[in-house]
Amino acid sequence: MSLMSPLDLSNLGTTVGSTTGAGGNTTNDPQAMQDRFLKLLVAQINNQDPLNPMDNAQMTTQMAQINTVSGIQQLNETLKGMADQMASSQAMQGTTLIGKDALVEGDALAFDGSTGKGAFTLDGAATSVKVDIIGKNGETLQTLDLGAREAGQHGFEWPAGAIDPNQVAKFSVRASNGSTPVTDTELQRVRIASVGLSNGAMSIQLSNGRTLAYDQVRGFM
């Protein structure tokens, strides 16, 4: 009679995971792992050394091993299900953004007819904020005085009037708190055309043809 050494389950998950079932498919079924464990355990008991039988501590340890392997497999399945649900929920929420303006770094005005729209962020509070509308030849076409603004994100609209929007190149923000300049970031407003999922993450398609990841957008209006 051949004698078996104590059962080693350290590679049981890998062994089961590589087992080929009907149709040539592999399985990571926790039930299959448990069945394989029980078969190995019964074989070990039947072939153990009568002079050195497996004690209760060994049995308990091996049962804990299979429970750990099975539990990890079940946890992975649960986490995958949660991730799928979160992605689906994110996609549903993303549809509410369609038709809104995404804020991305840039100094171009978005025109709605003869009205130009832009946005900016201020790193600190400012007692004076002015927006220069710059023409294609570098000249200042008009200056908007927005007064005092708190730190954070702000939008503005500029009625071009008799100025041809095609002659507008960009806008530039000048902010200060008394005599101290306040750092700002110009933001371009671009209409959101659609949203989608790419590798489980939300992507945003803009009306200008660009596609951005959700975390590349600075805000929405």
Coordinates of N, CA and C in Angstrom, one line a residue:
M1 N 0.9 -1.2 0.0 CA 0.0 0.0 0.0 C 0.9 1.2 0.0
S2 N 0.6 2.2 -0.9 CA 1.4 3.4 -1.0 C 0.8 4.4 0.0
L3 N 1.7 5.2 0.7 CA 1.2 6.1 1.7 C 1.3 7.5 1.1
M4 N 0.4 8.4 1.5 CA 0.3 9.7 1.0 C 0.7 10.7 2.1
S5 N 1.4 11.8 1.7 CA 1.8 12.8 2.6 C 0.7 13.7 2.8
P6 N 0.7 14.6 3.9 CA -0.4 15.5 4.2 C -0.7 16.3 2.9
L7 N -2.0 16.5 2.8 CA -2.6 17.2 1.6 C -2.1 18.7 1.5
D8 N -1.6 19.1 0.4 CA -1.2 20.5 0.1 C -2.1 21.1 -0.8
L9 N -2.8 22.2 -0.3 CA -3.9 22.8 -1.1 C -3.4 24.2 -1.6
S10 N -2.1 24.5 -1.5 CA -1.6 25.8 -1.9 C -1.9 26.1 -3.4
N11 N -1.8 25.1 -4.2 CA -2.0 25.3 -5.7 C -3.4 24.8 -6.2
L12 N -4.3 24.5 -5.2 CA -5.5 23.9 -5.6 C -6.3 24.8 -6.5
G13 N -6.4 26.1 -6.2 CA -7.1 27.0 -7.1 C -6.6 27.1 -8.5
T14 N -5.2 27.0 -8.6 CA -4.6 27.0 -10.0 C -4.9 25.7 -10.7
T15 N -4.8 24.6 -10.0 CA -5.1 23.3 -10.6 C -6.5 23.2 -11.1
V16 N -7.5 23.6 -10.3 CA -8.9 23.6 -10.7 C -9.1 24.6 -11.8
G17 N -8.5 25.7 -11.7 CA -8.7 26.8 -12.8 C -8.3 26.3 -14.1
S18 N -7.3 25.4 -14.2 CA -6.8 25.0 -15.5 C -7.4 23.7 -15.9
T19 N -8.4 23.1 -15.1 CA -9.0 21.9 -15.5 C -10.0 22.1 -16.7
T20 N -9.9 21.3 -17.7 CA -10.7 21.5 -18.9 C -12.0 20.6 -18.8
G21 N -13.1 21.3 -18.9 CA -14.4 20.6 -18.8 C -14.9 20.3 -20.2
A22 N -16.2 19.9 -20.3 CA -16.8 19.6 -21.6 C -16.8 20.8 -22.5
G23 N -16.5 20.5 -23.7 CA -16.4 21.6 -24.7 C -15.1 22.3 -24.7
G24 N -14.2 21.9 -23.8 CA -12.8 22.6 -23.9 C -12.8 23.8 -23.0
N25 N -13.8 24.1 -22.2 CA -13.8 25.4 -21.5 C -13.1 25.1 -20.1
T26 N -12.5 26.1 -19.5 CA -12.0 26.0 -18.2 C -13.0 26.5 -17.2
T27 N -12.8 26.1 -15.9 CA -13.7 26.5 -14.9 C -13.0 26.9 -13.6
N28 N -13.5 27.9 -12.9 CA -13.0 28.3 -11.6 C -14.1 28.2 -10.6
D29 N -15.0 27.2 -10.8 CA -16.2 27.0 -10.0 C -15.8 26.6 -8.6
P30 N -16.1 27.4 -7.6 CA -15.8 27.0 -6.2 C -16.3 25.6 -5.8
Q31 N -17.4 25.2 -6.4 CA -18.0 23.9 -6.1 C -17.0 22.8 -6.6
A32 N -16.4 23.1 -7.8 CA -15.5 22.1 -8.3 C -14.2 22.0 -7.4
M33 N -13.8 23.1 -6.9 CA -12.7 23.1 -6.0 C -13.0 22.2 -4.7
Q34 N -14.2 22.4 -4.2 CA -14.6 21.7 -3.0 C -14.7 20.2 -3.3
D35 N -15.2 19.8 -4.5 CA -15.3 18.4 -4.8 C -14.0 17.8 -5.0
R36 N -13.0 18.6 -5.6 CA -11.7 18.0 -5.8 C -11.0 17.9 -4.4
F37 N -11.2 18.8 -3.5 CA -10.6 18.7 -2.2 C -11.1 17.5 -1.5
L38 N -12.4 17.3 -1.5 CA -13.0 16.1 -0.8 C -12.4 14.8 -1.3
K39 N -12.3 14.7 -2.7 CA -11.7 13.5 -3.3 C -10.3 13.3 -2.8
L40 N -9.5 14.4 -2.8 CA -8.1 14.2 -2.3 C -8.0 13.9 -0.9
L41 N -8.9 14.5 -0.1 CA -8.9 14.2 1.4 C -9.3 12.8 1.7
V42 N -10.3 12.3 1.0 CA -10.7 10.9 1.2 C -9.6 9.9 0.7
A43 N -8.9 10.2 -0.4 CA -7.8 9.4 -0.8 C -6.7 9.4 0.2
Q44 N -6.5 10.6 0.8 CA -5.4 10.7 1.8 C -5.7 9.9 3.0
I45 N -7.0 9.9 3.5 CA -7.4 9.2 4.6 C -7.3 7.7 4.4
N46 N -7.7 7.2 3.2 CA -7.7 5.8 2.8 C -6.2 5.3 2.7
N47 N -5.3 6.2 2.4 CA -3.9 5.7 2.2 C -2.9 6.2 3.2
Q48 N -3.5 6.7 4.3 CA -2.5 7.3 5.3 C -1.8 6.2 6.0
D49 N -0.7 6.6 6.6 CA 0.2 5.7 7.4 C -0.6 5.3 8.7
P50 N -0.9 4.1 8.9 CA -1.6 3.7 10.2 C -0.8 4.1 11.4
L51 N 0.5 4.1 11.2 CA 1.4 4.4 12.4 C 1.5 5.9 12.6
N52 N 1.1 6.7 11.6 CA 1.2 8.2 11.7 C -0.1 8.8 11.1
P53 N -1.2 8.5 11.6 CA -2.5 9.0 11.0 C -2.6 10.6 11.1
M54 N -3.4 11.1 10.2 CA -3.7 12.5 10.2 C -4.4 12.9 11.5
D55 N -3.9 13.9 12.2 CA -4.6 14.3 13.4 C -5.7 15.4 13.2
N56 N -6.4 15.8 14.2 CA -7.5 16.7 14.0 C -7.0 18.1 13.6
A57 N -5.8 18.5 14.0 CA -5.3 19.8 13.7 C -5.0 19.9 12.2
Q58 N -4.5 18.8 11.6 CA -4.3 18.7 10.2 C -5.6 18.8 9.4
M59 N -6.6 18.1 9.9 CA -7.9 18.1 9.2 C -8.4 19.6 9.2
T60 N -8.4 20.2 10.4 CA -8.9 21.5 10.5 C -8.2 22.5 9.6
T61 N -6.8 22.4 9.6 CA -6.0 23.3 8.7 C -6.4 23.1 7.3
Q62 N -6.6 21.9 6.8 CA -6.9 21.7 5.4 C -8.3 22.2 5.1
M63 N -9.3 22.0 6.0 CA -10.6 22.5 5.8 C -10.6 24.0 5.7
A64 N -9.7 24.7 6.5 CA -9.6 26.1 6.5 C -9.0 26.6 5.1
Q65 N -8.1 25.8 4.6 CA -7.5 26.1 3.3 C -8.5 26.1 2.2
I66 N -9.3 25.1 2.1 CA -10.3 25.0 1.1 C -11.4 26.1 1.2
N67 N -11.7 26.4 2.5 CA -12.7 27.5 2.7 C -12.1 28.8 2.2
T68 N -10.8 29.0 2.5 CA -10.2 30.3 2.0 C -10.2 30.4 0.5
V69 N -9.8 29.3 -0.2 CA -9.8 29.3 -1.6 C -11.2 29.6 -2.2
S70 N -12.1 28.9 -1.7 CA -13.5 29.0 -2.1 C -14.0 30.4 -1.8
G71 N -13.7 30.9 -0.7 CA -14.1 32.3 -0.3 C -13.6 33.4 -1.2
I72 N -12.3 33.2 -1.6 CA -11.7 34.2 -2.5 C -12.3 34.2 -3.9
Q73 N -12.7 33.0 -4.4 CA -13.3 32.9 -5.6 C -14.7 33.6 -5.6
Q74 N -15.5 33.3 -4.5 CA -16.8 33.9 -4.4 C -16.7 35.4 -4.2
L75 N -15.6 35.9 -3.5 CA -15.4 37.3 -3.3 C -15.1 38.0 -4.7
N76 N -14.3 37.3 -5.5 CA -14.0 37.9 -6.8 C -15.2 38.0 -7.7
E77 N -16.1 37.0 -7.6 CA -17.3 37.1 -8.4 C -18.2 38.2 -7.9
T78 N -18.3 38.4 -6.6 CA -19.1 39.5 -6.0 C -18.6 40.8 -6.4
L79 N -17.2 41.0 -6.3 CA -16.6 42.3 -6.7 C -16.8 42.6 -8.2
K80 N -16.7 41.6 -9.0 CA -17.0 41.8 -10.5 C -18.4 42.2 -10.7
G81 N -19.4 41.6 -10.0 CA -20.7 42.0 -10.1 C -21.0 43.4 -9.7
M82 N -20.3 43.8 -8.6 CA -20.5 45.2 -8.1 C -19.9 46.2 -9.1
A83 N -18.7 45.8 -9.7 CA -18.1 46.7 -10.7 C -19.0 46.9 -11.9
D84 N -19.6 45.8 -12.4 CA -20.5 45.9 -13.5 C -21.7 46.8 -13.2
Q85 N -22.2 46.6 -12.0 CA -23.4 47.5 -11.6 C -23.0 48.9 -11.5
M86 N -21.8 49.2 -11.0 CA -21.4 50.6 -10.9 C -21.2 51.2 -12.2
A87 N -20.6 50.5 -13.2 CA -20.4 51.0 -14.5 C -21.7 51.3 -15.2
S88 N -22.7 50.4 -15.0 CA -24.0 50.6 -15.6 C -24.7 51.8 -15.0
S89 N -24.5 52.0 -13.7 CA -25.1 53.1 -13.0 C -24.5 54.4 -13.5
Q90 N -23.1 54.4 -13.7 CA -22.4 55.6 -14.1 C -22.9 56.0 -15.5
A91 N -23.1 55.0 -16.4 CA -23.5 55.3 -17.7 C -24.9 55.9 -17.7
M92 N -25.8 55.4 -16.9 CA -27.1 56.0 -16.8 C -27.1 57.4 -16.3
Q93 N -26.2 57.7 -15.3 CA -26.1 59.1 -14.8 C -25.5 60.0 -15.8
G94 N -24.6 59.4 -16.6 CA -23.9 60.2 -17.7 C -24.8 60.8 -18.7
T95 N -26.0 60.1 -18.9 CA -26.9 60.6 -19.9 C -27.5 61.9 -19.6
T96 N -27.5 62.2 -18.3 CA -28.0 63.5 -17.8 C -27.1 64.7 -18.2
L97 N -25.8 64.4 -18.6 CA -24.9 65.4 -19.0 C -25.1 65.9 -20.5
I98 N -25.8 65.0 -21.3 CA -25.9 65.4 -22.7 C -26.7 66.7 -22.8
G99 N -26.1 67.6 -23.6 CA -26.7 68.9 -23.8 C -26.1 70.0 -22.9
K100 N -25.3 69.6 -21.9 CA -24.7 70.5 -21.0 C -23.3 70.9 -21.6
D101 N -22.7 71.9 -21.0 CA -21.3 72.3 -21.5 C -20.3 71.7 -20.6
A102 N -19.3 71.0 -21.2 CA -18.1 70.5 -20.4 C -17.1 71.6 -20.4
L103 N -16.4 71.7 -19.3 CA -15.4 72.7 -19.1 C -14.0 72.0 -19.3
V104 N -13.3 72.5 -20.3 CA -11.9 71.9 -20.5 C -10.9 73.1 -20.6
E105 N -9.7 72.8 -20.3 CA -8.7 73.9 -20.4 C -8.6 74.4 -21.8
G106 N -8.7 75.7 -21.9 CA -8.6 76.4 -23.2 C -9.1 77.8 -23.1
D107 N -8.8 78.6 -24.1 CA -9.1 80.1 -24.0 C -10.0 80.5 -25.2
A108 N -10.6 79.5 -25.9 CA -11.5 79.9 -27.0 C -12.9 80.1 -26.5
L109 N -13.6 81.1 -27.1 CA -15.0 81.3 -26.7 C -15.9 80.4 -27.5
A110 N -17.0 79.9 -26.9 CA -18.0 79.1 -27.6 C -19.1 80.1 -27.9
F111 N -19.5 80.1 -29.2 CA -20.6 81.1 -29.6 C -21.9 80.4 -29.7
D112 N -22.9 81.0 -29.2 CA -24.3 80.7 -29.4 C -24.9 81.8 -30.1
G113 N -24.9 81.8 -31.4 CA -25.3 82.9 -32.2 C -24.3 84.0 -32.1
S114 N -24.7 85.2 -31.6 CA -23.7 86.3 -31.4 C -23.2 86.4 -29.9
T115 N -23.5 85.4 -29.1 CA -23.1 85.5 -27.7 C -22.0 84.5 -27.5
G116 N -20.9 85.0 -27.0 CA -19.7 84.2 -26.7 C -19.8 83.7 -25.2
K117 N -19.4 82.5 -25.0 CA -19.4 81.9 -23.6 C -18.1 81.4 -23.3
G118 N -17.7 81.6 -22.0 CA -16.4 81.1 -21.5 C -16.5 80.8 -20.0
A119 N -15.4 80.4 -19.4 CA -15.4 80.1 -18.0 C -13.9 80.2 -17.5
F120 N -13.8 80.2 -16.2 CA -12.4 80.3 -15.6 C -12.5 79.9 -14.2
T121 N -11.4 79.5 -13.6 CA -11.3 79.2 -12.2 C -10.3 80.2 -11.6
L122 N -10.5 80.6 -10.3 CA -9.6 81.4 -9.6 C -9.1 80.7 -8.4
D123 N -7.8 80.7 -8.2 CA -7.1 80.0 -7.1 C -7.4 80.7 -5.7
G124 N -7.8 82.0 -5.8 CA -8.1 82.7 -4.6 C -9.2 83.8 -4.9
A125 N -9.7 84.4 -3.8 CA -10.6 85.5 -4.0 C -10.0 86.7 -4.7
A126 N -10.8 87.3 -5.5 CA -10.3 88.5 -6.3 C -11.2 89.7 -6.1
T127 N -10.7 90.8 -5.9 CA -11.5 92.1 -5.8 C -11.8 92.6 -7.1
S128 N -11.0 92.2 -8.2 CA -11.2 92.7 -9.5 C -10.9 91.6 -10.5
V129 N -11.9 91.3 -11.4 CA -11.8 90.3 -12.4 C -12.2 90.9 -13.8
K130 N -11.3 90.9 -14.7 CA -11.6 91.5 -16.0 C -11.3 90.4 -17.1
V131 N -12.1 90.4 -18.1 CA -11.9 89.4 -19.2 C -11.7 90.2 -20.5
D132 N -10.6 90.0 -21.1 CA -10.2 90.7 -22.4 C -10.6 89.8 -23.6
I133 N -11.4 90.3 -24.5 CA -11.7 89.6 -25.7 C -10.7 89.9 -26.8
I134 N -9.9 88.9 -27.2 CA -8.8 89.2 -28.1 C -9.1 88.8 -29.5
G135 N -8.8 89.7 -30.5 CA -9.0 89.5 -31.9 C -7.9 88.7 -32.5
K136 N -8.1 88.3 -33.8 CA -7.1 87.4 -34.5 C -5.8 88.1 -34.7
N137 N -5.8 89.4 -34.7 CA -4.5 90.2 -34.9 C -3.9 90.5 -33.6
G138 N -4.4 90.0 -32.5 CA -3.8 90.2 -31.1 C -4.4 91.4 -30.5
E139 N -5.3 92.1 -31.1 CA -5.9 93.4 -30.5 C -7.0 93.0 -29.5
T140 N -7.2 93.9 -28.5 CA -8.3 93.7 -27.6 C -9.5 94.3 -28.2
L141 N -10.5 93.5 -28.4 CA -11.8 93.9 -29.0 C -12.7 94.5 -28.0
Q142 N -12.7 94.0 -26.8 CA -13.5 94.5 -25.7 C -13.1 93.9 -24.4
T143 N -13.4 94.6 -23.3 CA -13.0 94.1 -22.0 C -14.3 94.1 -21.1
L144 N -14.5 92.9 -20.5 CA -15.6 92.7 -19.6 C -15.1 92.9 -18.2
D145 N -15.8 93.8 -17.4 CA -15.5 94.0 -16.0 C -16.5 93.2 -15.1
L146 N -16.0 92.1 -14.6 CA -16.9 91.2 -13.8 C -16.9 91.5 -12.3
G147 N -16.1 92.5 -11.9 CA -16.1 92.9 -10.5 C -15.3 91.9 -9.6
A148 N -15.8 91.8 -8.4 CA -15.2 90.9 -7.4 C -15.7 89.4 -7.6
R149 N -14.9 88.5 -7.4 CA -15.3 87.1 -7.5 C -14.6 86.3 -6.4
E150 N -15.3 85.3 -5.9 CA -14.7 84.4 -4.9 C -13.8 83.3 -5.6
A151 N -13.0 82.6 -4.8 CA -12.2 81.5 -5.4 C -13.1 80.5 -5.9
G152 N -12.7 79.8 -7.0 CA -13.5 78.7 -7.6 C -13.8 79.0 -9.0
Q153 N -14.9 78.3 -9.5 CA -15.2 78.3 -10.9 C -16.3 79.3 -11.2
H154 N -16.1 80.0 -12.4 CA -17.1 81.0 -12.8 C -17.2 81.0 -14.3
G155 N -18.4 81.3 -14.7 CA -18.7 81.4 -16.1 C -19.1 82.8 -16.5
F156 N -19.1 83.1 -17.8 CA -19.5 84.4 -18.2 C -20.0 84.4 -19.7
E157 N -20.8 85.4 -20.0 CA -21.3 85.5 -21.4 C -20.9 86.9 -21.9
W158 N -20.6 86.9 -23.2 CA -20.3 88.2 -23.8 C -21.1 88.4 -25.1
P159 N -22.0 89.4 -25.1 CA -22.7 89.7 -26.3 C -21.8 90.4 -27.3
A160 N -21.5 89.8 -28.4 CA -20.6 90.3 -29.4 C -21.1 91.6 -30.1
G161 N -22.4 91.7 -30.2 CA -23.0 92.8 -30.9 C -22.6 92.9 -32.3
A162 N -22.0 94.0 -32.7 CA -21.6 94.2 -34.1 C -20.3 93.5 -34.5
I163 N -19.6 92.9 -33.5 CA -18.3 92.3 -33.7 C -18.5 90.9 -34.3
D164 N -17.9 90.6 -35.4 CA -18.0 89.3 -36.1 C -17.3 88.2 -35.2
P165 N -18.1 87.2 -34.8 CA -17.4 86.1 -34.0 C -16.3 85.5 -34.7
N166 N -16.2 85.5 -36.0 CA -15.1 84.9 -36.8 C -13.8 85.7 -36.6
Q167 N -13.9 86.9 -36.1 CA -12.7 87.7 -35.9 C -12.2 87.6 -34.5
V168 N -12.8 86.8 -33.6 CA -12.4 86.6 -32.2 C -11.5 85.4 -32.1
A169 N -10.3 85.6 -31.5 CA -9.4 84.5 -31.4 C -9.5 83.8 -30.0
K170 N -9.6 84.6 -29.0 CA -9.6 83.9 -27.6 C -10.0 85.0 -26.6
F171 N -10.0 84.6 -25.3 CA -10.2 85.5 -24.2 C -9.1 85.3 -23.2
S172 N -8.9 86.3 -22.4 CA -7.8 86.3 -21.4 C -8.4 86.9 -20.1
V173 N -8.1 86.3 -19.0 CA -8.6 86.7 -17.7 C -7.5 87.4 -16.9
R174 N -7.9 88.6 -16.3 CA -6.9 89.3 -15.5 C -7.6 89.5 -14.1
A175 N -7.1 88.8 -13.1 CA -7.7 88.9 -11.7 C -6.6 89.3 -10.7
S176 N -7.1 90.1 -9.8 CA -6.2 90.6 -8.7 C -7.0 90.8 -7.4
N177 N -6.3 90.7 -6.3 CA -6.8 91.0 -5.0 C -6.1 92.2 -4.5
G178 N -6.7 93.4 -4.7 CA -5.9 94.6 -4.4 C -4.8 94.7 -5.5
S179 N -3.6 94.8 -5.0 CA -2.5 94.9 -6.0 C -1.8 93.6 -6.2
T180 N -2.4 92.5 -5.6 CA -1.8 91.2 -5.8 C -2.5 90.4 -6.8
P181 N -1.8 89.9 -7.9 CA -2.4 89.1 -8.9 C -2.9 87.8 -8.3
V182 N -4.0 87.3 -8.9 CA -4.6 86.1 -8.5 C -4.5 85.1 -9.7
T183 N -4.0 83.9 -9.4 CA -3.8 82.9 -10.5 C -5.2 82.4 -11.0
D184 N -5.3 82.4 -12.3 CA -6.5 81.9 -12.9 C -6.2 80.8 -14.0
T185 N -7.3 80.1 -14.4 CA -7.2 79.1 -15.5 C -8.3 79.3 -16.4
E186 N -8.1 79.7 -17.6 CA -9.2 79.8 -18.6 C -9.7 78.5 -19.0
L187 N -11.0 78.4 -19.1 CA -11.7 77.2 -19.5 C -12.6 77.4 -20.7
Q188 N -12.6 76.4 -21.6 CA -13.4 76.5 -22.8 C -14.7 75.7 -22.5
R189 N -15.8 76.2 -22.9 CA -17.1 75.6 -22.8 C -17.5 74.9 -24.1
V190 N -17.6 73.5 -24.0 CA -17.9 72.7 -25.2 C -19.2 71.9 -24.9
R191 N -20.1 71.9 -25.8 CA -21.4 71.2 -25.6 C -21.1 69.6 -25.7
I192 N -21.7 68.9 -24.8 CA -21.6 67.5 -24.7 C -22.6 66.8 -25.7
A193 N -22.1 66.0 -26.6 CA -23.0 65.4 -27.6 C -23.5 64.1 -27.2
S194 N -22.6 63.3 -26.5 CA -23.0 61.9 -26.1 C -22.0 61.5 -25.0
V195 N -22.4 60.4 -24.3 CA -21.5 59.8 -23.4 C -21.5 58.3 -23.6
G196 N -20.4 57.6 -23.2 CA -20.3 56.2 -23.4 C -19.4 55.6 -22.4
L197 N -19.1 54.3 -22.5 CA -18.2 53.6 -21.6 C -17.0 53.0 -22.4
S198 N -15.8 53.2 -21.9 CA -14.6 52.7 -22.6 C -13.8 52.0 -21.5
N199 N -13.7 50.7 -21.6 CA -12.9 49.9 -20.6 C -13.5 50.1 -19.2
G200 N -14.8 50.2 -19.1 CA -15.4 50.3 -17.8 C -15.4 51.7 -17.3
A201 N -14.9 52.7 -18.0 CA -14.8 54.1 -17.5 C -15.7 54.9 -18.5
M202 N -16.3 56.0 -17.9 CA -17.1 56.9 -18.7 C -16.2 57.7 -19.7
S203 N -16.7 57.9 -20.9 CA -16.0 58.8 -21.8 C -17.1 59.7 -22.3
I204 N -16.6 60.9 -22.7 CA -17.6 62.0 -23.1 C -17.2 62.5 -24.5
Q205 N -18.2 62.5 -25.4 CA -18.0 62.9 -26.7 C -18.5 64.4 -26.9
L206 N -17.6 65.3 -27.3 CA -18.0 66.7 -27.4 C -18.4 67.0 -28.8
S207 N -19.1 68.2 -28.9 CA -19.7 68.6 -30.2 C -18.6 69.0 -31.2
N208 N -17.4 69.2 -30.7 CA -16.3 69.6 -31.6 C -15.5 68.3 -32.1
G209 N -16.0 67.1 -31.7 CA -15.4 65.9 -32.2 C -14.4 65.3 -31.2
R210 N -14.0 66.0 -30.2 CA -13.1 65.4 -29.2 C -13.8 64.4 -28.3
T211 N -13.1 63.4 -27.8 CA -13.5 62.5 -26.9 C -12.6 62.5 -25.6
L212 N -13.2 62.7 -24.5 CA -12.4 62.8 -23.3 C -12.9 61.8 -22.2
A213 N -11.9 61.4 -21.4 CA -12.3 60.6 -20.2 C -13.0 61.6 -19.2
Y214 N -13.8 61.0 -18.4 CA -14.6 61.8 -17.4 C -13.7 62.7 -16.6
D215 N -12.6 62.1 -16.1 CA -11.7 62.8 -15.2 C -10.9 63.9 -15.9
Q216 N -11.0 64.0 -17.2 CA -10.3 65.1 -17.9 C -11.1 66.4 -18.0
V217 N -12.4 66.3 -17.6 CA -13.3 67.5 -17.6 C -13.2 68.2 -16.3
R218 N -13.0 69.5 -16.4 CA -12.8 70.3 -15.2 C -14.1 70.7 -14.5
G219 N -15.2 70.5 -15.2 CA -16.5 70.9 -14.6 C -17.6 70.9 -15.7
F220 N -18.8 71.2 -15.3 CA -20.0 71.2 -16.2 C -20.8 72.5 -15.9
M221 N -21.5 73.0 -17.0 CA -22.4 74.1 -16.9 C -23.6 73.9 -17.8

